[in-house]
Amino acid sequence: MDPLAEVPLLPGEERVTDKDLIYMCPFSGAVKGKVFITNYRLFFKSTDVDPAVTLDVPLGAVSRVEKMGGATSRGENSYGLDITCKDMRNLRFALKQEGHSRRDIFEILFRYAFPLSHAMPLFAFLSQEKFEENGWSVYSPMQEFRRQGLPNDKWRITFLNQSYELCDTYPTVLVVPYKATEEDLRKVAAFRSRGRIPVLSWIHPENQAVIARCSQPLVGMSGKRNRDDERYLDIIREANGTTNKLTIFDARPNVNAVANKATGGGYEGEDAYQNAELVFLDIHNIHVMRESLKKLKDIVYPNVEESHWLSSLESTHWLEHIKLVLAGAIQVADKISSGNSVVVHCSDGWDRTAQLTSLAMLMLDSYYRTLKGFQVLVEKEWISFGHKFASRIGHGDKNHADADRSPIFVQFIDCVWQMTKQFPTAFEFSERLLVTVLDHLYSCRFGTFLYNCESVRDTNEVRTKTVSLWSLINSDQASYINPFYATESTRVLYPVASMRHLELWVTYYIRWNPRIRQQQQSPVEQRYKELLALRDQYLKKLEELQLSDSAPHLPNSTAPSPASPTQRVTHLHTPF
Amino acid sequence: MLSLGSGGGKPVKPSFVSYVTPEEIKSTERETSRKEKHPDLLPGEVVFCSTNPVLKYTQDDVSQRGIFGTLVCTNFRIAFVSDEAPSEEQAQLFKNKLYGENDIPLTCVDHIYGGYDEKKKLITGGLVRNKYPSKIIIHCKDLRVFQFSLTYAKEEEAKKIFQGIIHHSLEPKSLKCIFAFSYCEKATATPEIHRTPRTVMFDTVEDWTQEMKRTKGNCKVVSANENFSLSQKLPQFFIMPTAVLDEDMTKFEGKGLPIWCWSHHSGCALFKTASLPLMQEDGYSQAYKIYMERMLNAVAQTHLYSVKTEELSDTLPTIQDIQQSYSRFKQFFLIDNTTEFWLSDMKWFSSLENSGWLDIIRQCLQKAVEVVECLEKENTNVLIMEEAGSDLCCVISSLVQLMLDPYCRTLAGFQSLVQKEWVAGGHSFLDRCNHVHQKDKEQFQSPVFLLFLECVWQLLQQHGPAFQFSETYLTVLSDSVHVPVFGTFLFNSPYHRATVMKNDSPQTQRGPLNCPEVWDWSLQFERKAQDLFTNPLYAEKPKQDKGARRTYRPKHQRQLSLPSSAFKTPPKKGFFKEETDSLKKMLRVKRISRWLHSPDSAQASTREFYEAWQRKPLDYHSLILPCLDGPAMRVWMQRYLRWIHEVQIFGGGAITVMSKLADLVGEVQELRRELERQACRADSNHQRAAASHRSSVRLSSSFPFATSRVWSFKPAIPTSLLQSLMITGGLADQDDEDGETLGVV
C-alpha cells in the first residue's frame, strides 16, 4: 500500500517532497521510515517497526533546522538533520552519507518552515479549510462591552482610534471614562509609552470597580509629570464612587521599573499620583521567561531528569514565575472584589499586563470560564490589545535566536491550566482546549494568532483570507467540554498561588514522552460517563416498569415486555 | 508609597507573642465564661486536670484571634472545650466519635513547645518544674498544630495543666497506662456488625487455610505454634513451604524460616523471612548457611525449582533513615504562622527533595516492582529477607500483593492484607510508634507503616479506579495509628499481644481483655461518614464470566496474568557465572540484587517491565504498576495540607469532582434498589427517593477534614515574593524590548 495515502492532507495542503531516512527517536531508538514534507507539515512514518512510529509536526512549530555531522563524520547515523521545535521537542533524522543526500530536504524544510523569510505566504493564507462555524464572529468588542453593561454613565465608548491614530497597537474600540474628553485622551497618550493609554478592560457588575490597562508613564530620568495623566487616573479612581485609593499594579520588579527611567519610561511616583498606591508585582521580563522555559525543556526532553527531579524543576524557576503571575492576578481580583479600581501596566502593557488582566478577569467573571467566553477573553485581552504574537512566537521566521521571542502566552495558558486543576468544576472547557490552543499558537494553520496587532492584521486581511482557530473548535465543541463543569455565575475563584499546589503541566510539557501515560480519556471522566449512562438506563427501565404497572395487571400474562421481573433483576448486576 | 500589597513588603518576623492583646479582650467575655466545660468522656476516661480560661489561637484565621475555653487533660486526650456554645451550622459530616477537632489523643502528641516570652523551646520531659510557659504549642502526629495561651488562667492552674499535659503525653509510661486498657474494661462491647465481606484477622487456622485456597497456593499451614509453645517470635499460625521439615521450624529462633506471604497464579510464591546477619565464619554461621540452603531448596520446590532471594537491607533505607527523613519532611507541614508558611514556600521543591521522603517511597515501590517482575514475568519464587523480617518485609510484601492481586485493593482485602502482613506478621507497632515514650526505645521509632500507606497512596493517585477505598480512608487509617483505643497498633507481635491481654486482666473471670480493632470503623465514624471511605472511581469487575471460571486450571487464564509473550526481553546472560556453589548451580537460585548487577540496571529492567505493561490495555482488575518518574511521585496533599489555611482552595480541589461522582454513584445505587424493589413487588408504586446532594455545599480542598474551621474567604496572597526570585544578571535587567529605545514623544 502506498504509505502516502495515510498522510492526512488538509484542504489547501500540498505535498512538496518525500524521502527515506532514519528517525532517531529518543524513546524507541533509530527507526527507518519515510518523511513527507508538505507546505503545512512534516510527516514521518516508520517502515520497519510494529506498531509504526509516526510523527506529525506542523512546520510552524519548527524553530530551527540544522545540519548535523558532515560527509566525513564517523559513527552510525551521525549525518543528518536536527530540528528544534517550539513545542518542547527536538527531532533528529539521519541520512546516508553519500551524494549530499540531505541537501534538498534541508533546503525544502528551511523554506517551508520559514516562509516569511523566503517571501512565501504562511499556510493560513493557503488553507482551503471550511467549517460550520465562523470563528471570526466569536468576538465583537461592542457586544462584549454591552455584556459588561457598557457604556454607562461613567464609561463611554470612543472611536478615537478608528484608524489607529491614537495608538497603532490598540484596537479601534476603546472604553474610557465618560469625563475624559478626546483631547484628554490624546494628551494622556503622549505621556504613555507607545500611546497605550489606560482603558477599561473589565468592570465589576455590582461595585463598578474597573480593571484598566496601559503602558508605563514616560517619566524618564528627570521625573517628568503630566497633569492630564494624573487627572485621568483620578477620574478612573472615582468613577465607581469610592474614596479609596486607586491601586496601580506595576507588573515589573521594582528595580526594572526604576531602570526603565533611563530609557524614558518609569512608574507613577507617589508625589504625582497622591490618590494612588503603586504595587510592584515582581514579574520578570520576557527574556527571563524564555530562558526559564528553555531550562525546563532541558530537564524534560528527551528524558525526564532522573535524580534530583525536584531541585532541577526548582532551578528552572518556571513554576515560580507561574506563582508570581498568579499571585499578581489574585491581588488584582481581590482589589476589584473589594470595590477598588485598579490600573495594570508593565513596560509596554502587552505581555505581563495581558497576563494579569486576563487572569484576573478569569477569576472574577465566570463568563470567561465558558468555552465561548474564554475565546472572547483571548481575542480581547491578547489579540486585540496587541500582544506581539508574531514577535514572541516568530511565525514563519528563521531567526530562532531573536531576542523578541518569549513564551508569555504559553505561560498564561499554563496559569489557566493551574486554575482548572485547582477548580476542576469551574471551567466549561477541558485541558484539550488549552493544548489545542497552544498547538495552533505555532502551527500557522489559522489566522488567529498571526501578527502583532489589529492594525497589521487589518492590513493583511487576516479575517477574510484566513480561517479562525475558533472555527475549528466551535465546529466540534463536544471535544473541548469539561464534563464536570457546574455553572456558578457569581463566584470569584481565588487559586492558591503556593508552590504546594502548583504542578508542572506534565501532559503538555512532557507529552512526547511515551512513559507519561496519555490516556485517551481520563479515568475519572470515563467513570463519570459510564455512571451517567447507567443512570439513564435505570431511569428508562423504571419508566418502563411504571408504564407496565399502570397497564391492566395480569399475572404471568404475556405483557408487552417479554422480560419477567426476575430476569430484569439479573440484568441489574452492573458494576460498582 | 511603594508596597507589596496586602502581604506587606518585609516579612514580618515570626512571632510567638499572642495575636490578641489583653486589651482587645472584652472583660465581659471573660467573666461569662467562668464555668469549665468538659468534653463528653468516653467509657474509662478520667479527667486528670483542667484549666479555664485558656485561649486557643485560631492560627488558620486571618483575623488572628482566639477563642476562650477550658483546657482539659484526661487519660485519653488533651481536650479544648470552647466557652461558646457550638453553633448548629458547624455540624460536621465527618466527625470523629472518639475525639473532636480540638482534642488531641495523648499518643497523637508529637512535640510540645513552650513559648517563653519571644522564644520557642522544645519541651522534653525534664525541664518542666522551674517555669511554665505563657504559651503551649502542640504539634500532633496527624499534623495539626495547636497553640494555647496560659496567661489568662490563674498561675497555679496554668502550672498544673502544663505539667499535667507534659507528664501524660511525654513522660515514659507503662503500656497498661495506654487508654485502650481502661477503655476496653469499661466499654460495653459493641455488637459487632458483620459486614460482608469481613476483614480476615489471620488469627485462626481457618483464615490462613482460606487465604491459601484463595490464592491457590500449595504450601502448608502450620499450627504447631498455637499458644506460642514453639516460638514467641513466630505467629500462632503461619504457612511455610511444604518441603520444610517440622524440626527445622524452630532452629535459629525462627530466623531463616520462609514464611509464605502470597501465591501467584502461576504457582510461584512470595516468602519473607527474618535473616541472621552473619558476622564471621564460625560454626554457628556455618550451620546457619547449611540451614539456609535447605530452606532455599524448600522454597524453590514450591514451583519450578527456582528461587530468587533479596536481602532488603542491602538496598533499602534503614528504619533510622526512614525516621530521619520523615522528621525532616513533616516539618514542612507543621506550620506555626503565615509568615513561616510563605517563607518555606520559596524553596519548597528543593526542601522536599532534601528530606528524601519521596525518594524513600520511590525506592520501596521500585523494590516491590522488581519482586513483582520476578513473580509475574519469570514465575520465580521470591524470598525477601531482612534482620527482623517485619519492617521492610511487610512494606514490600504488602505492596507486591497490592499490585498483583486486585482483591487487596478492595476495602476488606486491604484490611485483611494489613492484618496478614503487619499485625499477624509481627510488625513492632509499639516500638515503631513508641506510644509509651520509652527513652531507650527512641532509636527504634520509625514510621514504617506510614511509609507503606504513602506507597499505597502513590498507587491510588496513579491508578484511582483500581482501588475500592479512597484517599480519605488512607488518611484516616494513618491517623488511627495514634488513637490509643485500638488493639491493632498497640503491640509488637501476636505473642506480645496475647501475653499483655491475658496476664494483665485483673478479674480473671472476665476472661482476656479485648481491645476493639481499628477496622470497626463505626467506633470512629457514623455510617454516612464512612461512605467517604469508598472510592467513587472504583467499579467492581463485571461478573459475566461465571462459567468460564470453573473451567479446568482457570488460574493460568485469570486476568491477573500477562501473557509472557508480552515481554520481549532478551534473556539476561551471565547469571550463573560467579555462582560456584553446587547447590546454586543445581537450583536456579539467584539474588535479585546480584542478578541485576547494579541499581541502575535494576531500574532499567523494571523500566522495561513497566513499559511492556504500559503498552497493554489497562485493566484495573489486574496487575497495576506505578510510574516512578520524578513528576509522577507526589505529596499526599490531603494528609499533609489539610490543616494549613494558606493552601485551602475554597470551592475547589479534586474533591469537587469526586463528590460529584460520589453523588452520581449514590443516585445510581438508589435507582438500582428502586428498580429491584419495583421488580420484586410489581404492584407497589414507590416514589423515587431523591438522592442527597452534597455538591451544593461548597467544599474546600481539605474536605472532609477541618470542615468546622472557620476559613476566611479572602485569597491567600503570597508574601516574601521578592526574595524568592532574585534573578540577577544581564537578562533580568534588560527591558522587554531588547535594543529598542522608547520613543519619548
PDB file of N, CA, C and O in Angstrom, chain B residues 360-414:
ATOM      1  N   ILE B 360      12.484   7.768  49.356  1.00  0.00           N
ATOM      2  CA  ILE B 360      12.329   6.509  50.088  1.00  0.00           C
ATOM      3  C   ILE B 360      11.068   5.786  49.606  1.00  0.00           C
ATOM      4  O   ILE B 360      11.067   4.571  49.387  1.00  0.00           O
ATOM      5  N   ILE B 361      10.017   6.542  49.388  1.00  0.00           N
ATOM      6  CA  ILE B 361       8.781   5.955  48.871  1.00  0.00           C
ATOM      7  C   ILE B 361       9.055   5.317  47.507  1.00  0.00           C
ATOM      8  O   ILE B 361       8.663   4.194  47.222  1.00  0.00           O
ATOM      9  N   ARG B 362       9.799   6.061  46.679  1.00  0.00           N
ATOM     10  CA  ARG B 362      10.099   5.559  45.346  1.00  0.00           C
ATOM     11  C   ARG B 362      10.930   4.272  45.428  1.00  0.00           C
ATOM     12  O   ARG B 362      10.678   3.311  44.704  1.00  0.00           O
ATOM     13  N   GLN B 363      11.900   4.255  46.336  1.00  0.00           N
ATOM     14  CA  GLN B 363      12.739   3.065  46.453  1.00  0.00           C
ATOM     15  C   GLN B 363      11.920   1.849  46.851  1.00  0.00           C
ATOM     16  O   GLN B 363      12.152   0.747  46.348  1.00  0.00           O
ATOM     17  N   CYS B 364      10.978   2.041  47.764  1.00  0.00           N
ATOM     18  CA  CYS B 364      10.143   0.909  48.181  1.00  0.00           C
ATOM     19  C   CYS B 364       9.294   0.420  47.022  1.00  0.00           C
ATOM     20  O   CYS B 364       9.179  -0.787  46.781  1.00  0.00           O
ATOM     21  N   LEU B 365       8.704   1.362  46.291  1.00  0.00           N
ATOM     22  CA  LEU B 365       7.875   0.959  45.154  1.00  0.00           C
ATOM     23  C   LEU B 365       8.730   0.259  44.098  1.00  0.00           C
ATOM     24  O   LEU B 365       8.322  -0.737  43.512  1.00  0.00           O
ATOM     25  N   GLN B 366       9.911   0.805  43.890  1.00  0.00           N
ATOM     26  CA  GLN B 366      10.828   0.227  42.914  1.00  0.00           C
ATOM     27  C   GLN B 366      11.155  -1.226  43.276  1.00  0.00           C
ATOM     28  O   GLN B 366      11.092  -2.126  42.446  1.00  0.00           O
ATOM     29  N   LYS B 367      11.471  -1.435  44.559  1.00  0.00           N
ATOM     30  CA  LYS B 367      11.803  -2.785  45.014  1.00  0.00           C
ATOM     31  C   LYS B 367      10.600  -3.701  44.838  1.00  0.00           C
ATOM     32  O   LYS B 367      10.729  -4.840  44.371  1.00  0.00           O
ATOM     33  N   ALA B 368       9.431  -3.198  45.155  1.00  0.00           N
ATOM     34  CA  ALA B 368       8.233  -4.014  45.017  1.00  0.00           C
ATOM     35  C   ALA B 368       8.013  -4.393  43.546  1.00  0.00           C
ATOM     36  O   ALA B 368       7.647  -5.522  43.238  1.00  0.00           O
ATOM     37  N   VAL B 369       8.282  -3.445  42.647  1.00  0.00           N
ATOM     38  CA  VAL B 369       8.107  -3.747  41.223  1.00  0.00           C
ATOM     39  C   VAL B 369       9.108  -4.825  40.794  1.00  0.00           C
ATOM     40  O   VAL B 369       8.772  -5.724  40.023  1.00  0.00           O
ATOM     41  N   GLU B 370      10.323  -4.759  41.322  1.00  0.00           N
ATOM     42  CA  GLU B 370      11.312  -5.791  40.993  1.00  0.00           C
ATOM     43  C   GLU B 370      10.798  -7.165  41.405  1.00  0.00           C
ATOM     44  O   GLU B 370      10.944  -8.142  40.663  1.00  0.00           O
ATOM     45  N   VAL B 371      10.217  -7.237  42.589  1.00  0.00           N
ATOM     46  CA  VAL B 371       9.692  -8.521  43.060  1.00  0.00           C
ATOM     47  C   VAL B 371       8.510  -8.952  42.198  1.00  0.00           C
ATOM     48  O   VAL B 371       8.406 -10.109  41.800  1.00  0.00           O
ATOM     49  N   VAL B 372       7.652  -7.992  41.876  1.00  0.00           N
ATOM     50  CA  VAL B 372       6.504  -8.300  41.021  1.00  0.00           C
ATOM     51  C   VAL B 372       6.994  -8.863  39.687  1.00  0.00           C
ATOM     52  O   VAL B 372       6.455  -9.841  39.168  1.00  0.00           O
ATOM     53  N   GLU B 373       8.039  -8.262  39.168  1.00  0.00           N
ATOM     54  CA  GLU B 373       8.579  -8.709  37.889  1.00  0.00           C
ATOM     55  C   GLU B 373       9.017 -10.180  37.978  1.00  0.00           C
ATOM     56  O   GLU B 373       8.743 -10.976  37.075  1.00  0.00           O
ATOM     57  N   CYS B 374       9.687 -10.541  39.080  1.00  0.00           N
ATOM     58  CA  CYS B 374      10.122 -11.928  39.252  1.00  0.00           C
ATOM     59  C   CYS B 374       8.931 -12.877  39.268  1.00  0.00           C
ATOM     60  O   CYS B 374       8.951 -13.930  38.642  1.00  0.00           O
ATOM     61  N   LEU B 375       7.898 -12.480  39.996  1.00  0.00           N
ATOM     62  CA  LEU B 375       6.743 -13.364  40.133  1.00  0.00           C
ATOM     63  C   LEU B 375       5.955 -13.427  38.836  1.00  0.00           C
ATOM     64  O   LEU B 375       5.589 -14.489  38.350  1.00  0.00           O
ATOM     65  N   GLU B 376       5.728 -12.288  38.245  1.00  0.00           N
ATOM     66  CA  GLU B 376       4.817 -12.184  37.128  1.00  0.00           C
ATOM     67  C   GLU B 376       5.478 -12.593  35.809  1.00  0.00           C
ATOM     68  O   GLU B 376       4.874 -13.255  34.993  1.00  0.00           O
ATOM     69  N   LYS B 377       6.698 -12.169  35.626  1.00  0.00           N
ATOM     70  CA  LYS B 377       7.334 -12.393  34.339  1.00  0.00           C
ATOM     71  C   LYS B 377       8.176 -13.659  34.336  1.00  0.00           C
ATOM     72  O   LYS B 377       8.157 -14.426  33.386  1.00  0.00           O
ATOM     73  N   GLU B 378       8.917 -13.874  35.425  1.00  0.00           N
ATOM     74  CA  GLU B 378       9.814 -15.021  35.466  1.00  0.00           C
ATOM     75  C   GLU B 378       9.166 -16.228  36.134  1.00  0.00           C
ATOM     76  O   GLU B 378       9.712 -17.317  36.084  1.00  0.00           O
ATOM     77  N   ASN B 379       8.040 -15.990  36.797  1.00  0.00           N
ATOM     78  CA  ASN B 379       7.382 -17.045  37.570  1.00  0.00           C
ATOM     79  C   ASN B 379       8.345 -17.747  38.517  1.00  0.00           C
ATOM     80  O   ASN B 379       8.383 -18.978  38.617  1.00  0.00           O
ATOM     81  N   THR B 380       9.145 -16.934  39.179  1.00  0.00           N
ATOM     82  CA  THR B 380      10.130 -17.466  40.109  1.00  0.00           C
ATOM     83  C   THR B 380       9.662 -17.201  41.535  1.00  0.00           C
ATOM     84  O   THR B 380       9.105 -16.144  41.813  1.00  0.00           O
ATOM     85  N   ASN B 381       9.917 -18.160  42.421  1.00  0.00           N
ATOM     86  CA  ASN B 381       9.635 -17.905  43.833  1.00  0.00           C
ATOM     87  C   ASN B 381      10.562 -16.804  44.322  1.00  0.00           C
ATOM     88  O   ASN B 381      11.713 -16.705  43.880  1.00  0.00           O
ATOM     89  N   VAL B 382      10.078 -16.010  45.229  1.00  0.00           N
ATOM     90  CA  VAL B 382      10.910 -14.941  45.764  1.00  0.00           C
ATOM     91  C   VAL B 382      10.912 -15.028  47.286  1.00  0.00           C
ATOM     92  O   VAL B 382       9.871 -15.223  47.908  1.00  0.00           O
ATOM     93  N   LEU B 383      12.113 -14.922  47.853  1.00  0.00           N
ATOM     94  CA  LEU B 383      12.233 -14.864  49.309  1.00  0.00           C
ATOM     95  C   LEU B 383      12.862 -13.526  49.664  1.00  0.00           C
ATOM     96  O   LEU B 383      14.000 -13.243  49.302  1.00  0.00           O
ATOM     97  N   ILE B 384      12.077 -12.684  50.327  1.00  0.00           N
ATOM     98  CA  ILE B 384      12.649 -11.410  50.763  1.00  0.00           C
ATOM     99  C   ILE B 384      13.029 -11.530  52.234  1.00  0.00           C
ATOM    100  O   ILE B 384      12.371 -12.232  52.994  1.00  0.00           O
ATOM    101  N   MET B 385      14.131 -10.908  52.592  1.00  0.00           N
ATOM    102  CA  MET B 385      14.545 -11.012  53.993  1.00  0.00           C
ATOM    103  C   MET B 385      15.163  -9.719  54.494  1.00  0.00           C
ATOM    104  O   MET B 385      15.644  -8.884  53.735  1.00  0.00           O
ATOM    105  N   GLU B 386      15.111  -9.587  55.778  1.00  0.00           N
ATOM    106  CA  GLU B 386      15.800  -8.504  56.486  1.00  0.00           C
ATOM    107  C   GLU B 386      15.927  -8.993  57.910  1.00  0.00           C
ATOM    108  O   GLU B 386      15.319  -9.989  58.284  1.00  0.00           O
ATOM    109  N   GLU B 387      16.669  -8.258  58.705  1.00  0.00           N
ATOM    110  CA  GLU B 387      17.014  -8.797  60.010  1.00  0.00           C
ATOM    111  C   GLU B 387      15.793  -9.158  60.848  1.00  0.00           C
ATOM    112  O   GLU B 387      15.666 -10.275  61.316  1.00  0.00           O
ATOM    113  N   ALA B 388      14.891  -8.208  61.013  1.00  0.00           N
ATOM    114  CA  ALA B 388      13.737  -8.521  61.853  1.00  0.00           C
ATOM    115  C   ALA B 388      12.660  -9.269  61.071  1.00  0.00           C
ATOM    116  O   ALA B 388      11.866  -9.997  61.629  1.00  0.00           O
ATOM    117  N   GLY B 389      12.639  -9.043  59.793  1.00  0.00           N
ATOM    118  CA  GLY B 389      11.647  -9.715  58.972  1.00  0.00           C
ATOM    119  C   GLY B 389      10.265  -9.133  59.118  1.00  0.00           C
ATOM    120  O   GLY B 389       9.274  -9.710  58.663  1.00  0.00           O
ATOM    121  N   SER B 390      10.162  -7.968  59.760  1.00  0.00           N
ATOM    122  CA  SER B 390       8.817  -7.437  59.988  1.00  0.00           C
ATOM    123  C   SER B 390       8.729  -5.927  59.766  1.00  0.00           C
ATOM    124  O   SER B 390       7.842  -5.279  60.286  1.00  0.00           O
ATOM    125  N   ASP B 391       9.688  -5.381  59.065  1.00  0.00           N
ATOM    126  CA  ASP B 391       9.581  -3.956  58.732  1.00  0.00           C
ATOM    127  C   ASP B 391       9.454  -3.796  57.219  1.00  0.00           C
ATOM    128  O   ASP B 391       8.354  -3.751  56.692  1.00  0.00           O
ATOM    129  N   LEU B 392      10.613  -3.721  56.552  1.00  0.00           N
ATOM    130  CA  LEU B 392      10.542  -3.553  55.103  1.00  0.00           C
ATOM    131  C   LEU B 392       9.967  -4.778  54.423  1.00  0.00           C
ATOM    132  O   LEU B 392       9.363  -4.676  53.355  1.00  0.00           O
ATOM    133  N   CYS B 393      10.127  -5.940  55.054  1.00  0.00           N
ATOM    134  CA  CYS B 393       9.497  -7.141  54.511  1.00  0.00           C
ATOM    135  C   CYS B 393       7.984  -6.931  54.415  1.00  0.00           C
ATOM    136  O   CYS B 393       7.356  -7.311  53.427  1.00  0.00           O
ATOM    137  N   CYS B 394       7.415  -6.313  55.466  1.00  0.00           N
ATOM    138  CA  CYS B 394       5.974  -6.054  55.463  1.00  0.00           C
ATOM    139  C   CYS B 394       5.626  -5.054  54.363  1.00  0.00           C
ATOM    140  O   CYS B 394       4.649  -5.229  53.636  1.00  0.00           O
ATOM    141  N   VAL B 395       6.444  -4.004  54.233  1.00  0.00           N
ATOM    142  CA  VAL B 395       6.175  -2.980  53.220  1.00  0.00           C
ATOM    143  C   VAL B 395       6.188  -3.617  51.837  1.00  0.00           C
ATOM    144  O   VAL B 395       5.235  -3.479  51.057  1.00  0.00           O
ATOM    145  N   ILE B 396       7.276  -4.330  51.545  1.00  0.00           N
ATOM    146  CA  ILE B 396       7.441  -4.858  50.186  1.00  0.00           C
ATOM    147  C   ILE B 396       6.415  -5.953  49.888  1.00  0.00           C
ATOM    148  O   ILE B 396       5.762  -5.944  48.839  1.00  0.00           O
ATOM    149  N   SER B 397       6.222  -6.870  50.847  1.00  0.00           N
ATOM    150  CA  SER B 397       5.289  -7.964  50.538  1.00  0.00           C
ATOM    151  C   SER B 397       3.868  -7.415  50.366  1.00  0.00           C
ATOM    152  O   SER B 397       3.133  -7.852  49.480  1.00  0.00           O
ATOM    153  N   SER B 398       3.483  -6.423  51.169  1.00  0.00           N
ATOM    154  CA  SER B 398       2.136  -5.855  51.011  1.00  0.00           C
ATOM    155  C   SER B 398       2.009  -5.133  49.683  1.00  0.00           C
ATOM    156  O   SER B 398       0.979  -5.236  49.009  1.00  0.00           O
ATOM    157  N   LEU B 399       3.046  -4.397  49.299  1.00  0.00           N
ATOM    158  CA  LEU B 399       2.971  -3.652  48.042  1.00  0.00           C
ATOM    159  C   LEU B 399       2.895  -4.598  46.848  1.00  0.00           C
ATOM    160  O   LEU B 399       2.151  -4.357  45.898  1.00  0.00           O
ATOM    161  N   VAL B 400       3.666  -5.677  46.924  1.00  0.00           N
ATOM    162  CA  VAL B 400       3.647  -6.653  45.835  1.00  0.00           C
ATOM    163  C   VAL B 400       2.233  -7.193  45.649  1.00  0.00           C
ATOM    164  O   VAL B 400       1.714  -7.275  44.535  1.00  0.00           O
ATOM    165  N   GLN B 401       1.600  -7.507  46.776  1.00  0.00           N
ATOM    166  CA  GLN B 401       0.249  -8.065  46.696  1.00  0.00           C
ATOM    167  C   GLN B 401      -0.750  -7.030  46.193  1.00  0.00           C
ATOM    168  O   GLN B 401      -1.670  -7.358  45.441  1.00  0.00           O
ATOM    169  N   LEU B 402      -0.554  -5.782  46.601  1.00  0.00           N
ATOM    170  CA  LEU B 402      -1.457  -4.734  46.119  1.00  0.00           C
ATOM    171  C   LEU B 402      -1.376  -4.578  44.606  1.00  0.00           C
ATOM    172  O   LEU B 402      -2.373  -4.342  43.931  1.00  0.00           O
ATOM    173  N   MET B 403      -0.162  -4.702  44.078  1.00  0.00           N
ATOM    174  CA  MET B 403      -0.010  -4.529  42.640  1.00  0.00           C
ATOM    175  C   MET B 403      -0.556  -5.728  41.869  1.00  0.00           C
ATOM    176  O   MET B 403      -1.172  -5.571  40.819  1.00  0.00           O
ATOM    177  N   LEU B 404      -0.334  -6.916  42.426  1.00  0.00           N
ATOM    178  CA  LEU B 404      -0.687  -8.120  41.673  1.00  0.00           C
ATOM    179  C   LEU B 404      -2.115  -8.600  41.905  1.00  0.00           C
ATOM    180  O   LEU B 404      -2.722  -9.202  41.024  1.00  0.00           O
ATOM    181  N   ASP B 405      -2.629  -8.366  43.097  1.00  0.00           N
ATOM    182  CA  ASP B 405      -3.869  -9.030  43.486  1.00  0.00           C
ATOM    183  C   ASP B 405      -4.987  -7.994  43.681  1.00  0.00           C
ATOM    184  O   ASP B 405      -4.996  -7.259  44.667  1.00  0.00           O
ATOM    185  N   PRO B 406      -5.925  -7.936  42.749  1.00  0.00           N
ATOM    186  CA  PRO B 406      -6.970  -6.915  42.854  1.00  0.00           C
ATOM    187  C   PRO B 406      -7.801  -7.026  44.135  1.00  0.00           C
ATOM    188  O   PRO B 406      -8.362  -6.042  44.595  1.00  0.00           O
ATOM    189  N   TYR B 407      -7.835  -8.217  44.717  1.00  0.00           N
ATOM    190  CA  TYR B 407      -8.589  -8.368  45.964  1.00  0.00           C
ATOM    191  C   TYR B 407      -8.014  -7.467  47.062  1.00  0.00           C
ATOM    192  O   TYR B 407      -8.756  -6.891  47.856  1.00  0.00           O
ATOM    193  N   CYS B 408      -6.694  -7.328  47.068  1.00  0.00           N
ATOM    194  CA  CYS B 408      -6.053  -6.491  48.089  1.00  0.00           C
ATOM    195  C   CYS B 408      -6.399  -5.025  47.906  1.00  0.00           C
ATOM    196  O   CYS B 408      -6.120  -4.207  48.777  1.00  0.00           O
ATOM    197  N   ARG B 409      -6.967  -4.686  46.779  1.00  0.00           N
ATOM    198  CA  ARG B 409      -7.316  -3.289  46.544  1.00  0.00           C
ATOM    199  C   ARG B 409      -8.774  -3.006  46.875  1.00  0.00           C
ATOM    200  O   ARG B 409      -9.262  -1.901  46.684  1.00  0.00           O
ATOM    201  N   THR B 410      -9.477  -4.020  47.370  1.00  0.00           N
ATOM    202  CA  THR B 410     -10.810  -3.764  47.902  1.00  0.00           C
ATOM    203  C   THR B 410     -10.644  -3.377  49.368  1.00  0.00           C
ATOM    204  O   THR B 410      -9.586  -3.598  49.953  1.00  0.00           O
ATOM    205  N   LEU B 411     -11.686  -2.826  49.948  1.00  0.00           N
ATOM    206  CA  LEU B 411     -11.587  -2.377  51.334  1.00  0.00           C
ATOM    207  C   LEU B 411     -11.305  -3.554  52.262  1.00  0.00           C
ATOM    208  O   LEU B 411     -10.348  -3.542  53.040  1.00  0.00           O
ATOM    209  N   ALA B 412     -12.108  -4.603  52.142  1.00  0.00           N
ATOM    210  CA  ALA B 412     -11.925  -5.762  53.013  1.00  0.00           C
ATOM    211  C   ALA B 412     -10.591  -6.434  52.709  1.00  0.00           C
ATOM    212  O   ALA B 412      -9.883  -6.879  53.629  1.00  0.00           O
ATOM    213  N   GLY B 413     -10.248  -6.502  51.459  1.00  0.00           N
ATOM    214  CA  GLY B 413      -8.997  -7.136  51.067  1.00  0.00           C
ATOM    215  C   GLY B 413      -7.794  -6.395  51.605  1.00  0.00           C
ATOM    216  O   GLY B 413      -6.817  -7.000  52.041  1.00  0.00           O
ATOM    217  N   PHE B 414      -7.877  -5.079  51.589  1.00  0.00           N
ATOM    218  CA  PHE B 414      -6.762  -4.278  52.080  1.00  0.00           C
ATOM    219  C   PHE B 414      -6.606  -4.440  53.593  1.00  0.00           C
ATOM    220  O   PHE B 414      -5.506  -4.610  54.104  1.00  0.00           O
TER     221      PHE B 414
END
